[in-house]
Short mmCIF file of C-alpha atoms in Angstrom, two decimals:
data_model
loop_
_atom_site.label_atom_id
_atom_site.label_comp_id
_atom_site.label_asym_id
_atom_site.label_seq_id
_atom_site.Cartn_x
_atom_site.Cartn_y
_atom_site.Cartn_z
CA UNK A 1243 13.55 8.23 7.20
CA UNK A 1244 10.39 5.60 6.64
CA UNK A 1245 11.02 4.75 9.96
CA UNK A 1246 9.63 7.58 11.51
CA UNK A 1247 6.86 8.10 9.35
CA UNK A 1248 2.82 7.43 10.29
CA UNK A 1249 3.61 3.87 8.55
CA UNK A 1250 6.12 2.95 10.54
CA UNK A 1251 4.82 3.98 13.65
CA UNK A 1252 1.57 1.57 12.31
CA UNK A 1253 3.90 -1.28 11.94
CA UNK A 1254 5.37 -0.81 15.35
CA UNK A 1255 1.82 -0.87 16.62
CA UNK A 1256 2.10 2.82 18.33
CA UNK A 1257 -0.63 3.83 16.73
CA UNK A 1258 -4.14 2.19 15.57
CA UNK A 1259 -4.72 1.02 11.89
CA UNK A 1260 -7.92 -1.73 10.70
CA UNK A 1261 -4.94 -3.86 9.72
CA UNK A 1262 -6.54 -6.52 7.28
CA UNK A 1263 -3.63 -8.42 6.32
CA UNK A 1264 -0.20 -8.47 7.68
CA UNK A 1265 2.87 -11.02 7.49
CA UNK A 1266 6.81 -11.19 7.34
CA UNK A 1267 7.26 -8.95 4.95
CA UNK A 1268 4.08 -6.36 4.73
CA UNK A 1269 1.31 -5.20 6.44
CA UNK A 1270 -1.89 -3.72 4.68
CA UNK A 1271 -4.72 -1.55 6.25
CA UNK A 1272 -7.64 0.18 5.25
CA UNK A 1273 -6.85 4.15 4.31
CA UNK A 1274 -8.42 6.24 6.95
CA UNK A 1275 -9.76 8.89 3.83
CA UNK A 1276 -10.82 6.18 0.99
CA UNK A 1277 -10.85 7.26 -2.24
CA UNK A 1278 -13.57 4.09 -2.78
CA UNK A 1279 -15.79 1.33 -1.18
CA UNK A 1280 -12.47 -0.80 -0.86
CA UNK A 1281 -9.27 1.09 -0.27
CA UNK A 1282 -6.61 -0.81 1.39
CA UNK A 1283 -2.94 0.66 1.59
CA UNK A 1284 0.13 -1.83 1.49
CA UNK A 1285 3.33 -1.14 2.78
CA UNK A 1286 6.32 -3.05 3.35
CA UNK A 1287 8.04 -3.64 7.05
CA UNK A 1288 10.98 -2.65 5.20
CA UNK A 1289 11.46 0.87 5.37
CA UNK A 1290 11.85 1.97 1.94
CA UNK A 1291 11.09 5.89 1.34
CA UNK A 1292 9.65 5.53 -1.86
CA UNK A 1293 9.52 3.57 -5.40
CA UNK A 1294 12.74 5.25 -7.03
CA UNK A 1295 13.92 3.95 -3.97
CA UNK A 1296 13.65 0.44 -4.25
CA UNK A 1297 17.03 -1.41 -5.00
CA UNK A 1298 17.42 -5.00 -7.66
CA UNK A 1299 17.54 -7.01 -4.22
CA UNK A 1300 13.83 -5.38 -3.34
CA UNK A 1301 12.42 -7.81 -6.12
CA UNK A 1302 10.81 -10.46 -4.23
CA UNK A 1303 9.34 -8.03 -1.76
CA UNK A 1304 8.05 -6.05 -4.30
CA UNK A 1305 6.71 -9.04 -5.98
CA UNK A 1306 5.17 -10.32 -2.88
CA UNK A 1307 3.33 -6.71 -2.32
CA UNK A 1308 1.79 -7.42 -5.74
CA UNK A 1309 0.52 -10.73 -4.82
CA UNK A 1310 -0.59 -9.52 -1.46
CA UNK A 1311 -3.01 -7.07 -3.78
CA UNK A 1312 -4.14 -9.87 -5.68
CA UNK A 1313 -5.17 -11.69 -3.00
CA UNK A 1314 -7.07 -8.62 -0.99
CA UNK A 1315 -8.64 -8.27 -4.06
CA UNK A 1316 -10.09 -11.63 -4.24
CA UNK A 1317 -11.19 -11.80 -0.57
CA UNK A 1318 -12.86 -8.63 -0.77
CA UNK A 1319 -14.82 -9.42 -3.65
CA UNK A 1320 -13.59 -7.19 -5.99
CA UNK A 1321 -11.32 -9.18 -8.17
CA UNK A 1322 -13.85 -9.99 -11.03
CA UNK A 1323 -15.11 -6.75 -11.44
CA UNK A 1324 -11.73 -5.09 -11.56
CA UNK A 1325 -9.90 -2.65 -9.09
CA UNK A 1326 -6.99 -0.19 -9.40
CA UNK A 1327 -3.02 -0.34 -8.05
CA UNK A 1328 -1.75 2.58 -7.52
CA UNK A 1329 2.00 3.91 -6.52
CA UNK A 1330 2.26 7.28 -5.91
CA UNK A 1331 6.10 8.45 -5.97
CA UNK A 1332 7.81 11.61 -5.37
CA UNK A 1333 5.99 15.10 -4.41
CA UNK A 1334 5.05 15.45 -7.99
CA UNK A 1335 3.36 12.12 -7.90
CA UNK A 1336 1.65 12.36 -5.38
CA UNK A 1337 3.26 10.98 -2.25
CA UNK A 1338 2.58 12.59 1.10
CA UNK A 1339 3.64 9.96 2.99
CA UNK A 1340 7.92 8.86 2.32
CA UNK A 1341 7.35 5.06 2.78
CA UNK A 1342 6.87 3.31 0.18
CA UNK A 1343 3.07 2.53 -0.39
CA UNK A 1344 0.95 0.68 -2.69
CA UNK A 1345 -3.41 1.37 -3.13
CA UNK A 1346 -5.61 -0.93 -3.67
CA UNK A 1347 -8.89 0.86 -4.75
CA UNK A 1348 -12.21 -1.28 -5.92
CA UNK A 1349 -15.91 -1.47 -5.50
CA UNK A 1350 -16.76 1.52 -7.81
CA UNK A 1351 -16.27 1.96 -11.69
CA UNK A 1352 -12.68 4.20 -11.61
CA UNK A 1353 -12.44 7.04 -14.32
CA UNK A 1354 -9.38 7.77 -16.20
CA UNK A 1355 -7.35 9.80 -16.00
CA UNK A 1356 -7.28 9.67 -12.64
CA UNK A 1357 -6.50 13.26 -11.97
#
């Protein structure tokens, strides 16, 4: 379960994390190997293993997550030049870690495809 993983154990404050933003509904930290200048990770409190996951009455939160990107974005000065959102989902996309997870990467030009 999400509970259980590194995430939650971040949101229950058991273990360290540069937390940057956090509120009601998420929390979002810096990744401890960034993949650029600006890579913040955010998760929501709800434990929710991953994307495929997410149910019609996750909407708001999801919403919220997106807005909560936006906003990173703009305080860390990255908004105008552009930055990436990533969601990686499932063992063939990517995920290592089974609660749900969103990137926000900036501060460098980002290639495509992204590997």
């Amino acid at each position: 379960m999400s509970e259980d993983t590194i995430f939650g154990k971040i949101i229950r404050r058991e273990i360290p994390a540069d937390i940057v933003y956090e509120d009601d509904l998420c929390l979002a930290f810096r990744d401890v190997a960034p993949q650029a200048p600006t890579h913040v990770l955010v998760i929501p409190k709800k434990p929710i293993p991953k994307l495929a996951d997410a149910e019609s009455g996750d909407k708001e939160l999801l919403g919220h997550m997106l807005l909560t990107l936006k906003s990173l974005a703009e305080e860390m000065g990255i908004a105008e030049d552009g930055y990436r959102v990533v969601i990686n989902t499932g063992k063939n996309g990517g995920q290592t870690v089974f609660h749900l997870h969103m990137h926000l990467l900036g501060g460098r030009s980002l290639q495509w495809p992204p590997g």
